[in-house]
mmCIF file of C-alpha atoms in Angstrom:
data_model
loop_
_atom_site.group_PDB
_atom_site.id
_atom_site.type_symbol
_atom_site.label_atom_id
_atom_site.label_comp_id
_atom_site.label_asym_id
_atom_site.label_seq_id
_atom_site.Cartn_x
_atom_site.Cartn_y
_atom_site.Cartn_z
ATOM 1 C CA UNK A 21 2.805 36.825 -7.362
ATOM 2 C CA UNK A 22 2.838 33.687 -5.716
ATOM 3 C CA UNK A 23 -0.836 33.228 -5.820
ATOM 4 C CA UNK A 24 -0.645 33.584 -9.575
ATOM 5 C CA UNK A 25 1.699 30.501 -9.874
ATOM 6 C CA UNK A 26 -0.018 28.718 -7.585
ATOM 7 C CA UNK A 27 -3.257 29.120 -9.784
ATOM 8 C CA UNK A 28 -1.510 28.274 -12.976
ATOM 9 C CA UNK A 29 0.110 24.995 -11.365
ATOM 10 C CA UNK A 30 -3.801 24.130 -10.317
ATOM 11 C CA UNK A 31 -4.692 24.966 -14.394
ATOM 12 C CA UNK A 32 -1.824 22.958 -15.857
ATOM 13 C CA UNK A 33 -2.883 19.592 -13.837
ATOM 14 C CA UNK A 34 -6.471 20.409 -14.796
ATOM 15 C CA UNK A 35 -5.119 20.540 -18.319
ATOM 16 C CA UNK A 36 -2.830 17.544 -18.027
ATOM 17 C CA UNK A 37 -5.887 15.422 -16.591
ATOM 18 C CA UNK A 38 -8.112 16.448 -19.994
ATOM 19 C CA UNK A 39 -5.302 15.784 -22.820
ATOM 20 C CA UNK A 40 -4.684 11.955 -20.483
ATOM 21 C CA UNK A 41 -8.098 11.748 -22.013
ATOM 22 C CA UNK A 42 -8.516 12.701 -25.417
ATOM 23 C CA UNK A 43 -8.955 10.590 -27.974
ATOM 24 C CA UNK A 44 -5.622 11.225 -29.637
ATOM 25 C CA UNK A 45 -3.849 10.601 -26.511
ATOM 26 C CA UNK A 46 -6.078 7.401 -26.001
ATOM 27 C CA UNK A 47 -5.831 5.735 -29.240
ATOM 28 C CA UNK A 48 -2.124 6.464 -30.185
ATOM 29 C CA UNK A 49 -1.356 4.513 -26.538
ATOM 30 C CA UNK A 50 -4.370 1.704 -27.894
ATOM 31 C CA UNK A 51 -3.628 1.459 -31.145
ATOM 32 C CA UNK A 52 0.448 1.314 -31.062
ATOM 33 C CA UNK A 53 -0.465 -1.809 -28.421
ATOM 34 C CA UNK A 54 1.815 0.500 -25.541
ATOM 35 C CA UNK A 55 1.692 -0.338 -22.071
ATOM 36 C CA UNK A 56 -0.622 1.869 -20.406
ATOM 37 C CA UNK A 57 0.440 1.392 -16.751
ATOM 38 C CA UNK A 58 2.530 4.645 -17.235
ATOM 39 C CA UNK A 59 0.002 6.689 -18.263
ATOM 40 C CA UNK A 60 -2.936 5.313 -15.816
ATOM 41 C CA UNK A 61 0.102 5.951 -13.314
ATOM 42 C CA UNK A 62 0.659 9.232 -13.799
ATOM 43 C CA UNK A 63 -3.183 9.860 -14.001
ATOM 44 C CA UNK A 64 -3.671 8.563 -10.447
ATOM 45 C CA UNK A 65 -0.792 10.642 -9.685
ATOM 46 C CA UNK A 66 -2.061 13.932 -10.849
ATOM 47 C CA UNK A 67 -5.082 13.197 -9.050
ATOM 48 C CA UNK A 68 -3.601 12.741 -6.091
ATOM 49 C CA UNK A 69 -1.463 15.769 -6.288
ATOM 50 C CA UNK A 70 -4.814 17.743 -7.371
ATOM 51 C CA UNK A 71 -6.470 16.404 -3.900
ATOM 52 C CA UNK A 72 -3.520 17.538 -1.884
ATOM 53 C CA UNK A 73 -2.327 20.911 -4.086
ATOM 54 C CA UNK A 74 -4.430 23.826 -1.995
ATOM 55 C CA UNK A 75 -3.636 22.770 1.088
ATOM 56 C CA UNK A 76 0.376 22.656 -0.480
ATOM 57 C CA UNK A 77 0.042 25.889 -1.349
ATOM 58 C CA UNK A 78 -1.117 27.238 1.897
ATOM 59 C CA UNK A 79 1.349 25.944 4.019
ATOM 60 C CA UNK A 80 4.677 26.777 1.489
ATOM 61 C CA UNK A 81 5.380 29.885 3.271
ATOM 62 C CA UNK A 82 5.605 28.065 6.413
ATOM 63 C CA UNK A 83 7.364 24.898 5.355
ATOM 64 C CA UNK A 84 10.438 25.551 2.887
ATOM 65 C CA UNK A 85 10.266 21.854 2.126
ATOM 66 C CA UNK A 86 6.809 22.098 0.649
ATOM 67 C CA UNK A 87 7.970 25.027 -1.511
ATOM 68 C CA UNK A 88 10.513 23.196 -3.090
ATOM 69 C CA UNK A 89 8.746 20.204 -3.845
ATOM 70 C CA UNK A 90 5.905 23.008 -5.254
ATOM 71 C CA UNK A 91 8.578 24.071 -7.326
ATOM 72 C CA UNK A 92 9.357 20.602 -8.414
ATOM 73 C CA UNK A 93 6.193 19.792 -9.804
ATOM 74 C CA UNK A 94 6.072 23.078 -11.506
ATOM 75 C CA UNK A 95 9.362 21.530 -13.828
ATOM 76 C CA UNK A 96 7.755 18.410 -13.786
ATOM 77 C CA UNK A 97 4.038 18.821 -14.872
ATOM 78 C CA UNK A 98 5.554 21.225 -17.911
ATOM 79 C CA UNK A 99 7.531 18.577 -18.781
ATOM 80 C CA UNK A 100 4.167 15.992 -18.689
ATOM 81 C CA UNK A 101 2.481 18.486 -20.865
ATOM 82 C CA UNK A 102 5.166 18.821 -23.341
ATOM 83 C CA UNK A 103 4.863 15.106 -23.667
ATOM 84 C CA UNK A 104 1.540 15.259 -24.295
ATOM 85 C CA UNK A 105 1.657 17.001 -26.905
ATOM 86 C CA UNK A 106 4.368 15.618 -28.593
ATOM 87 C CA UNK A 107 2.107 12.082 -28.351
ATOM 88 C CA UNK A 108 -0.549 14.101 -29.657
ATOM 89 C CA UNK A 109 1.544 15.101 -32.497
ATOM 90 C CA UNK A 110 3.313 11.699 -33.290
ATOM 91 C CA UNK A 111 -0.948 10.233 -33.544
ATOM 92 C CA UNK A 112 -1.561 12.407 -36.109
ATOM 93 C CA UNK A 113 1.760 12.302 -37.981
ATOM 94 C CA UNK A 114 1.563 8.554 -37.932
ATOM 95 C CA UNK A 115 0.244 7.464 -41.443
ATOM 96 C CA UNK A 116 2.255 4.468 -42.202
ATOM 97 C CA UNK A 117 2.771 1.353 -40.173
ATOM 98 C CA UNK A 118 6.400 1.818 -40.047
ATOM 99 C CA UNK A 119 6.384 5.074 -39.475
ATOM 100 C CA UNK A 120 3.846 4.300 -36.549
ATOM 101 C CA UNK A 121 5.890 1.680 -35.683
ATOM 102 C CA UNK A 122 8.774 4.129 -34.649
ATOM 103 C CA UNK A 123 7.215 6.876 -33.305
ATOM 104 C CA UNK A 124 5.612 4.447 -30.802
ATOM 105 C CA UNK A 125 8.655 3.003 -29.503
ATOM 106 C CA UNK A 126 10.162 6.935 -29.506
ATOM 107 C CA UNK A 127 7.399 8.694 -27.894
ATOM 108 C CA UNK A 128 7.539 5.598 -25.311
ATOM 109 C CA UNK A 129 10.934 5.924 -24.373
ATOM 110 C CA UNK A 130 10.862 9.685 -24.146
ATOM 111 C CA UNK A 131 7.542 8.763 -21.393
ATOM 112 C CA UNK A 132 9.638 6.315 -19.355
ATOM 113 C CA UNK A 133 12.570 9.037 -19.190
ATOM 114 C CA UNK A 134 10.439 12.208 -18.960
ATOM 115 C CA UNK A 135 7.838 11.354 -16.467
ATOM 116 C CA UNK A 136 10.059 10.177 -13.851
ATOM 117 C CA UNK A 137 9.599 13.199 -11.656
ATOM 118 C CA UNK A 138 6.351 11.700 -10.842
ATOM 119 C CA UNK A 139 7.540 8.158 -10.328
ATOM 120 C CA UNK A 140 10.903 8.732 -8.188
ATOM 121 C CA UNK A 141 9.470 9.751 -5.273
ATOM 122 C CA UNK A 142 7.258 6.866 -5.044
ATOM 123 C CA UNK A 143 9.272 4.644 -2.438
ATOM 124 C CA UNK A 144 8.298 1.172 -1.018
ATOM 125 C CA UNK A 145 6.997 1.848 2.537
ATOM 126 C CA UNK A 146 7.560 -1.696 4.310
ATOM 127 C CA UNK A 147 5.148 -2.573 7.467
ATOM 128 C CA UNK A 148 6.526 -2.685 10.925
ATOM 129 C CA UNK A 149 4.939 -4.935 13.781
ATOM 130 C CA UNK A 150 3.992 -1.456 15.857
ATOM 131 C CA UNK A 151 0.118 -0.437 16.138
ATOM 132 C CA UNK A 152 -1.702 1.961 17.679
ATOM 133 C CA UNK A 153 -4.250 -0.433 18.695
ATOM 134 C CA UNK A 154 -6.944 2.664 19.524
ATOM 135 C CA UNK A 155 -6.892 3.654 15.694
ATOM 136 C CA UNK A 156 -8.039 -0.117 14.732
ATOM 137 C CA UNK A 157 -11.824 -0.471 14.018
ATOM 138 C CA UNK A 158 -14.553 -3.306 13.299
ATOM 139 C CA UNK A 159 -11.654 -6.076 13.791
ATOM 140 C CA UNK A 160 -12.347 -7.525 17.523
ATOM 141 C CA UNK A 161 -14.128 -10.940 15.915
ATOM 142 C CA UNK A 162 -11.449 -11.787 13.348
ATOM 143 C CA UNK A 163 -9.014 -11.180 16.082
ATOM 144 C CA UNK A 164 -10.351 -13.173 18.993
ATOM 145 C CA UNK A 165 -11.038 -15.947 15.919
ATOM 146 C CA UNK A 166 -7.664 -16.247 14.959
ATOM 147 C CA UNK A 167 -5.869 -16.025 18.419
ATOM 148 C CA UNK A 168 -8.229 -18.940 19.479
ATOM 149 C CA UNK A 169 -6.199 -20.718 17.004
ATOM 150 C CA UNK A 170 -2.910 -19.940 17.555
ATOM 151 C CA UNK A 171 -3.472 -20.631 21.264
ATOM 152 C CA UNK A 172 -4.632 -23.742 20.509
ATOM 153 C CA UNK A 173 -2.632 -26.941 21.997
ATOM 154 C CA UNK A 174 -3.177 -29.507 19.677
ATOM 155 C CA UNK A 175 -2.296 -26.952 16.499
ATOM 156 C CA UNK A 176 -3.667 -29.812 14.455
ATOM 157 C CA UNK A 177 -0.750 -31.873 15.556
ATOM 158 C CA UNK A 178 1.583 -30.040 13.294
ATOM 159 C CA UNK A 179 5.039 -28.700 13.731
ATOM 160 C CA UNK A 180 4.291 -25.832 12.383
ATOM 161 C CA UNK A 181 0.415 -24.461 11.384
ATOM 162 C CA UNK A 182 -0.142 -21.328 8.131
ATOM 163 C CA UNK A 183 -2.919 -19.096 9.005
ATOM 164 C CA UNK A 184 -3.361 -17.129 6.198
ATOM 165 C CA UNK A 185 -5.528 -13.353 6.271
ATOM 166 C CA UNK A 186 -6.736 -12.728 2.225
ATOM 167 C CA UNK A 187 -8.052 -9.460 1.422
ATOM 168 C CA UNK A 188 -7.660 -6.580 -1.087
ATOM 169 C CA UNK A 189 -5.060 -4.367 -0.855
ATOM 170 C CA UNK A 190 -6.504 -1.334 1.813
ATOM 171 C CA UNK A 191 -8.438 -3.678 3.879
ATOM 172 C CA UNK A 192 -6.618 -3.837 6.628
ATOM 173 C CA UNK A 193 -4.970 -7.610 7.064
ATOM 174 C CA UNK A 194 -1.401 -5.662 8.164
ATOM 175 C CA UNK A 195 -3.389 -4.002 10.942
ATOM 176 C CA UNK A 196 -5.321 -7.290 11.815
ATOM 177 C CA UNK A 197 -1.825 -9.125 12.160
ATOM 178 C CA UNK A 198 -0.381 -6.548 13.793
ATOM 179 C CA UNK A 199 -3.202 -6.812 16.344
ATOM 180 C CA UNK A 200 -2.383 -10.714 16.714
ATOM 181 C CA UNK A 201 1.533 -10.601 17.213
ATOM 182 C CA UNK A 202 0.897 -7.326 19.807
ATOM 183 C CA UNK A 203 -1.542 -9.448 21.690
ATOM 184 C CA UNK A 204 -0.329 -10.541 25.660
ATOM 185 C CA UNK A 205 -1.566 -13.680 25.289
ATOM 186 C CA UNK A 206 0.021 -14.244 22.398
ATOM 187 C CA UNK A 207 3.572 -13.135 23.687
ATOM 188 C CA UNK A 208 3.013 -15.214 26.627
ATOM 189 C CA UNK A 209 2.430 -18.472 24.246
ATOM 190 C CA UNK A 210 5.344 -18.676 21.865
ATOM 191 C CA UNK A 211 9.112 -18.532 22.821
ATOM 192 C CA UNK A 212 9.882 -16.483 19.729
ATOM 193 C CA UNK A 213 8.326 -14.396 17.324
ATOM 194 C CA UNK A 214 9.463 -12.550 13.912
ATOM 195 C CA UNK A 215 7.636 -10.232 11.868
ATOM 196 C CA UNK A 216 8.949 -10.040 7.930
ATOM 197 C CA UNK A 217 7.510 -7.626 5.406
ATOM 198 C CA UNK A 218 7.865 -9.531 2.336
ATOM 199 C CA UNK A 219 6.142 -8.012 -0.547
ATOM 200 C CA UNK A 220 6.354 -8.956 -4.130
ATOM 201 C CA UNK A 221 10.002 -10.146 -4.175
ATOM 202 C CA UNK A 222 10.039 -12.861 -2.078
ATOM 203 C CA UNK A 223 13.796 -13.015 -1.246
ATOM 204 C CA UNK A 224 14.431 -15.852 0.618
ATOM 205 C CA UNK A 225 18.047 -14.899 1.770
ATOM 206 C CA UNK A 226 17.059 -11.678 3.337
ATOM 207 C CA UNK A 227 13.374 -13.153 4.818
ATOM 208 C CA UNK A 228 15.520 -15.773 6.638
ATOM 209 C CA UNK A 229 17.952 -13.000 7.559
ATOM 210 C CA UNK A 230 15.019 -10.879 9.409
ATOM 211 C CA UNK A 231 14.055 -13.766 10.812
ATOM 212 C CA UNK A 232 17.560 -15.078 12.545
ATOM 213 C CA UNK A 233 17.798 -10.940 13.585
ATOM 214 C CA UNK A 234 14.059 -11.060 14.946
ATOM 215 C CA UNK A 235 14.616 -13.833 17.184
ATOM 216 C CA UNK A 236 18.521 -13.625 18.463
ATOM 217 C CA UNK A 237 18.020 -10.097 18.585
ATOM 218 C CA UNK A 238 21.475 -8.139 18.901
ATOM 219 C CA UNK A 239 23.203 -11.257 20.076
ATOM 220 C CA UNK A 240 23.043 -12.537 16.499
ATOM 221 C CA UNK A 241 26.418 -11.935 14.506
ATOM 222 C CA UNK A 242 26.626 -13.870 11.618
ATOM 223 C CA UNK A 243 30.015 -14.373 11.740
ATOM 224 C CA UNK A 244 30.259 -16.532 8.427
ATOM 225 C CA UNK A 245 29.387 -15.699 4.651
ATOM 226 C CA UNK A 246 26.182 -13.668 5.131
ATOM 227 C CA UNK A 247 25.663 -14.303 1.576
ATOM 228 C CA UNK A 248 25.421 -17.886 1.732
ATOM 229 C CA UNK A 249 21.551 -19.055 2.228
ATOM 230 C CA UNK A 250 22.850 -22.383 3.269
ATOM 231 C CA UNK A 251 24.816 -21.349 6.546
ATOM 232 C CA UNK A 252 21.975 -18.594 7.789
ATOM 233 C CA UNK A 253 19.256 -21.589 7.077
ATOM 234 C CA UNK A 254 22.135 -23.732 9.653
ATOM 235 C CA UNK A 255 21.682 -20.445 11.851
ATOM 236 C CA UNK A 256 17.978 -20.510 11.912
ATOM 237 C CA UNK A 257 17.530 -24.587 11.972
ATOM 238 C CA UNK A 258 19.881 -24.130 15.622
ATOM 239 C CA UNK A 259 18.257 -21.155 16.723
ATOM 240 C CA UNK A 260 14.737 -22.973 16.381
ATOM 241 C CA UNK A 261 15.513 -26.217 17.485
ATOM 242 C CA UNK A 262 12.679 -27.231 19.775
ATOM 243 C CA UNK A 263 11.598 -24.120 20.326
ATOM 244 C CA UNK A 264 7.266 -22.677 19.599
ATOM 245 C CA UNK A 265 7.783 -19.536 17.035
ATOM 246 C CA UNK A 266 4.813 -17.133 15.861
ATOM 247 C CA UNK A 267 6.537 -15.823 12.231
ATOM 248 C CA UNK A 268 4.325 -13.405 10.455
ATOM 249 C CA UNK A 269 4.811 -12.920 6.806
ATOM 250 C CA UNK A 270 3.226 -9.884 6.013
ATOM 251 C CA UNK A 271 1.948 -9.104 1.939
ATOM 252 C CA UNK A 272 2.889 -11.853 0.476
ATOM 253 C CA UNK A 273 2.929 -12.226 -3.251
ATOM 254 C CA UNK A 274 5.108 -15.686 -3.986
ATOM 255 C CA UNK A 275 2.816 -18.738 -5.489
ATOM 256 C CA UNK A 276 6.164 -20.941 -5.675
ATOM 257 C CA UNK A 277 5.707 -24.069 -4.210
ATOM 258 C CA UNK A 278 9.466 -24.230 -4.317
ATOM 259 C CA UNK A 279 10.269 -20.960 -2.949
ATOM 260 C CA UNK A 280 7.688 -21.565 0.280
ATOM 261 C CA UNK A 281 9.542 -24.959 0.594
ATOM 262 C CA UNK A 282 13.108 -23.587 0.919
ATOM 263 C CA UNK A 283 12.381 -21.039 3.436
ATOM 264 C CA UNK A 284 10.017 -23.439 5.444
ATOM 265 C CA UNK A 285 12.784 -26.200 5.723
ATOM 266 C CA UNK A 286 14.619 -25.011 8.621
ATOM 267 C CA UNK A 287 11.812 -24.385 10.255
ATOM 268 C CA UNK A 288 10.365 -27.883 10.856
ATOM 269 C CA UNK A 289 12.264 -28.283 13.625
ATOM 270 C CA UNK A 290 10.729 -26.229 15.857
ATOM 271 C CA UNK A 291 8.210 -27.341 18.837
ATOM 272 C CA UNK A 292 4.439 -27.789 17.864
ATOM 273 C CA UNK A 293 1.986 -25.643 17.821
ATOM 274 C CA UNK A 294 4.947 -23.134 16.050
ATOM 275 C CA UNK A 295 2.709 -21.173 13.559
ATOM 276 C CA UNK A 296 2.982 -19.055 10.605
ATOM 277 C CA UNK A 297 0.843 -16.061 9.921
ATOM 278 C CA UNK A 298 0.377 -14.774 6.361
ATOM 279 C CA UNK A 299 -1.462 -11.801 4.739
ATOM 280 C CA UNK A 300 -2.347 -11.777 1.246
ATOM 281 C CA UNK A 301 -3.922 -9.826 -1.317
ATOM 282 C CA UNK A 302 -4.165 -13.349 -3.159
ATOM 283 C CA UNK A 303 -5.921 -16.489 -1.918
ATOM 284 C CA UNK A 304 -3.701 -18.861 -3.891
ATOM 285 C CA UNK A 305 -0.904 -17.837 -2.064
ATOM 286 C CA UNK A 306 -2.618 -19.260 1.017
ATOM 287 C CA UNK A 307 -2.886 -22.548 -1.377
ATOM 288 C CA UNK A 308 0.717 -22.590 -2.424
ATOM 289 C CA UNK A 309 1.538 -22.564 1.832
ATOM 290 C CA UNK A 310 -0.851 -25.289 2.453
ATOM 291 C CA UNK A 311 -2.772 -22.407 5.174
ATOM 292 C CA UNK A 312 -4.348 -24.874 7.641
ATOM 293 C CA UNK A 313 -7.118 -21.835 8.008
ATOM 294 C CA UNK A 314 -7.473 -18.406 5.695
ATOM 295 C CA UNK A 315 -9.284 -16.278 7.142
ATOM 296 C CA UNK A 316 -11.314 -13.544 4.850
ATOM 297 C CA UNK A 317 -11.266 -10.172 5.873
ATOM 298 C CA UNK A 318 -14.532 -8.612 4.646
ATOM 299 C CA UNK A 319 -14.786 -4.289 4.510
ATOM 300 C CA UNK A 320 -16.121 -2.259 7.803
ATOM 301 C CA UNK A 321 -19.333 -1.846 8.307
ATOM 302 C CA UNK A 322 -20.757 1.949 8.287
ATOM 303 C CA UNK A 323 -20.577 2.436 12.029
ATOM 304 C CA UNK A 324 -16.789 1.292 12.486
ATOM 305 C CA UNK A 325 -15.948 3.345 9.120
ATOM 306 C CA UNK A 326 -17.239 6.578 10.287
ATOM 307 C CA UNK A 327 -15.544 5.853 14.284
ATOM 308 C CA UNK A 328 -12.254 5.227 11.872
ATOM 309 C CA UNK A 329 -12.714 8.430 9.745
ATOM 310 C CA UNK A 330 -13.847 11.019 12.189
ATOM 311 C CA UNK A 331 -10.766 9.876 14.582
ATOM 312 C CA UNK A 332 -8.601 11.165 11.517
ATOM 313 C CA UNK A 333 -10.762 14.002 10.480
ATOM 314 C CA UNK A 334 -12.091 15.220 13.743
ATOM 315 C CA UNK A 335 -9.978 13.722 16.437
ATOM 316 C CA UNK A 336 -10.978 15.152 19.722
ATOM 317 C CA UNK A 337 -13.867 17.592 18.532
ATOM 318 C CA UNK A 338 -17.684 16.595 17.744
ATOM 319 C CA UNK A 339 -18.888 15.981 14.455
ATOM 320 C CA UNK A 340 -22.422 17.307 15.534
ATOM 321 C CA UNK A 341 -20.311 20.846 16.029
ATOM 322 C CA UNK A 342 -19.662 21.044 12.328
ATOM 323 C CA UNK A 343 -23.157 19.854 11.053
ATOM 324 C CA UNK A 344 -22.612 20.747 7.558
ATOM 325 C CA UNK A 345 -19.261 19.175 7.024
ATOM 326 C CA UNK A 346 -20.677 16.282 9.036
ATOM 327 C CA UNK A 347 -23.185 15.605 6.256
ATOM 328 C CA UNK A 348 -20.196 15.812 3.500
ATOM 329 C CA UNK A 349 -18.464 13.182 6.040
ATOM 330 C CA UNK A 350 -20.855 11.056 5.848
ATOM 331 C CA UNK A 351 -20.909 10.782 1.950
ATOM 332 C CA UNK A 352 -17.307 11.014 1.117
ATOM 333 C CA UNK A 353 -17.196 7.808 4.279
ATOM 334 C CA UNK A 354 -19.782 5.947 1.842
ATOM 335 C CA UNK A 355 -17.894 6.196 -0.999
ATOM 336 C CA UNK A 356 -14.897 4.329 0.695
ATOM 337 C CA UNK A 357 -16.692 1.135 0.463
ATOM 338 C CA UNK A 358 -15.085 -0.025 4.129
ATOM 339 C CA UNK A 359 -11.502 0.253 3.125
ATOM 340 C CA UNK A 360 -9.652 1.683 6.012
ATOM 341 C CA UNK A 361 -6.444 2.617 4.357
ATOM 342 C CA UNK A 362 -9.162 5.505 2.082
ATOM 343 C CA UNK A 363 -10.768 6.063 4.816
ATOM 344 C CA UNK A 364 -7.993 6.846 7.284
ATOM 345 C CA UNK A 365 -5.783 8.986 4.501
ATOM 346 C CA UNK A 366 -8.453 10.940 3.671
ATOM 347 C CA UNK A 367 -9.385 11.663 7.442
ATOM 348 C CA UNK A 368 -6.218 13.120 7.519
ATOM 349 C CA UNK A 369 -6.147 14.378 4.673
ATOM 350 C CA UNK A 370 -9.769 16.728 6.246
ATOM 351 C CA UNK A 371 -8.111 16.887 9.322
ATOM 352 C CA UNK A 372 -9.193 19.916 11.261
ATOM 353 C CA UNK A 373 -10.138 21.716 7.734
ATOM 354 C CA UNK A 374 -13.398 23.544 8.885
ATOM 355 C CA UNK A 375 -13.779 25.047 5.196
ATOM 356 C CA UNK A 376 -16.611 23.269 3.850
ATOM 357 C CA UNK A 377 -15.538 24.060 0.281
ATOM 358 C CA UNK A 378 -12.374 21.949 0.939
ATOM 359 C CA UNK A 379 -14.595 18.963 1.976
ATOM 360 C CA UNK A 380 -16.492 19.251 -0.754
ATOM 361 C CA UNK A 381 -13.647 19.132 -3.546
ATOM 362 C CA UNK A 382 -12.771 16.174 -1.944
ATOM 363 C CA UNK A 383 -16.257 14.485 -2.056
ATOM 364 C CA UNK A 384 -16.732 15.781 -5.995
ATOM 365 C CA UNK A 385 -13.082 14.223 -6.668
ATOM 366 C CA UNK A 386 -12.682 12.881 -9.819
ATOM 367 C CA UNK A 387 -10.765 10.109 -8.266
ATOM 368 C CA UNK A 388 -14.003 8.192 -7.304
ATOM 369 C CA UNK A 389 -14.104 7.797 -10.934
ATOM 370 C CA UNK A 390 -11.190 5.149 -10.355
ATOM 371 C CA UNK A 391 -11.269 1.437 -10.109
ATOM 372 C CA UNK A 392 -11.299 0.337 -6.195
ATOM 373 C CA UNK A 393 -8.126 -0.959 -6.703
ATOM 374 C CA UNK A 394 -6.627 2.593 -8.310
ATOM 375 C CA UNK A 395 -8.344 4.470 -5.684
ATOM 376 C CA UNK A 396 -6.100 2.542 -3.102
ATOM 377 C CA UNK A 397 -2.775 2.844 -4.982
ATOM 378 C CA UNK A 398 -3.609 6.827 -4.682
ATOM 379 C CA UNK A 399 -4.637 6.774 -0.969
ATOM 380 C CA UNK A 400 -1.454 4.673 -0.071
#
């Protein structure tokens, strides 16, 4: 019985995917001028549910967590398709402006309510300065480039020097930095360091909090207001004071001049050759900091792609062994275009999956069919 649920929860997402792309569905969401970052949303999330579904299903009898979340998106993918095809209803009922008018800013309330069981377990994953260092490819150049600066003396005879790392989002510039603040040589050369995951809210209170607890460690007690910026900038301006820091600001989205300006204040007093390191998806960000180098991270070449993917995929067994899903490997690595974060999810996504038919839903995906950037938002 289970089987035959399982097969109509496969049919309803197929049918979900096809009504996302009528033309009724299309033009009601064009022509009513509604945002469509909802609907391209839940689209990437389907997909991403269709990738992952069989091997769901096969493990629910061993994991009870996977059957309820199975069960979940059972409730949730009928509700999707009711929506549907109430949208579908509303474009053709729609025959007067006003009445269009309405319907449009009904049926887009009822899709901000109703498809939140695909949006609420979406949660912010923030980086961490931990790497496995083995399971970073193709980034031994950019690395030895940018320690050479930090290490140098003269630091351009600043207090404090921005290297910035600019890349699209998936290319690895959280790995590369991770690399940098792991490095011996690097520990050895500042006093203190502080890694801060910023992403797009760039809150200055709680940066400069991580940063105070990154460098005092647990003998920081902020016995004061903590929620007055102006004491724990005090904190940090004492705590620096003469002393060579390595701060890593990791995803950065802020291009306010102001905002950069009030966190890097307290900072100035810190020994030269102190040095900031930012990642970015966005290269005026590295403007708005006044980077003193930004460093371009490009995608991986073939050779370090497929080293990345069959470490996920095949981990300790030989691709030659498994000559026909080697040949599938190859391809669906190609169609990554270099971007370690797809090629590393969907390693392990394949991982030790020796049916060939599995490899090859995966390589005839429609989720190729998304933008690079889309692609990356469902592989993350």
């Amino acid at each position: 019985m289970a089987l035959v649920g399982e097969a109509l929860l496969t049919a309803s997402i197929q049918v979900l995917l096809e009504k996302m792309a009528s033309p009724e569905v299309l033009s009601f969401f064009g022509g009513q001028k509604l945002n469509a970052a909802l609907l391209n949303k839940l689209k990437i999330t389907l997909l991403t549910v269709h990738v992952v579904l069989n091997d769901a299903e096969v493990k629910e009898s061993e994991n009870p967590a996977i059957k309820e979340w199975l069960h979940e998106l059972k409730d949730a993918a009928y509700d999707a398709e009711d929506l549907l095809e109430e949208i579908t209803t509303e474009a053709l009922r729609c025959t007067t402006k006003s009445d269009s008018q309405t319907s449009g800013t009904q049926v887009w309330n009822a899709i901000s309510t109703s498809l939140n069981p695909f949006g609420d377990g979406v949660e912010y994953r923030p980086s961490t300065f931990v790497v496995d260092e083995s399971g970073v490819y193709g980034r031994e150049g950019s690395k030895e480039e940018i320690i050479d600066m930090l290490l140098s003396d003269n630091a351009s005879g600043h207090v404090k020097t921005v290297i910035a790392i600019v890349g699209m989002g998936g290319i690895g510039k959280t790995a590369l930095a991770q690399l940098l603040y792991n490095d011996e040589r690097v520990k050895s050369y500042f006093d203190m360091k502080a890694w801060v995951c910023v992403s797009e809210e760039f809150n200055l209170f709680k940066i400069t909090k991580t940063i105070l607890e990154a460098i005092n460690g647990a003998a920081f007690s902020c016995t004061r207001d903590v929620n007055d910026l102006n004491l724990l900038q005090v904190d940090l301006r004492e705590s620096l004071n003469g002393r060579k820091i390595l701060i890593v600001l990791d995803d950065v989205w802020n291009e306010s001049y102001n905002n950069w300006d009030m966190l890097q204040t307290p900072l100035k007093v810190g020994a030269s050759g102190s040095m900031f390191i930012v990642t970015t998806r966005n290269a005026n960000v590295a403007l708005t900091m006044r980077a003193h180098h930004t460093h371009h991270l490009e995608q991986l070449c073939f050779e370090d792609s497929w080293r990345l993917f069959t470490k996920h995929a095949f981990e300790n067994e030989d691709p030659l062994a498994h000559p026909k899903l080697e040949a599938i490997a190859e391809e669906i690595v190609q169609k990554c275009q270099g971007l370690p974060l797809s090629i590393k999810t969907l390693g392990g996504l394949l991982h030790y999956k020796m049916d060939e038919k599995e490899w090859d839903n995966i390589l005839r995906s429609e989720m190729w069919d998304l933008p690079s950037v889309e692609l990356l938002q469902l592989c993350g």
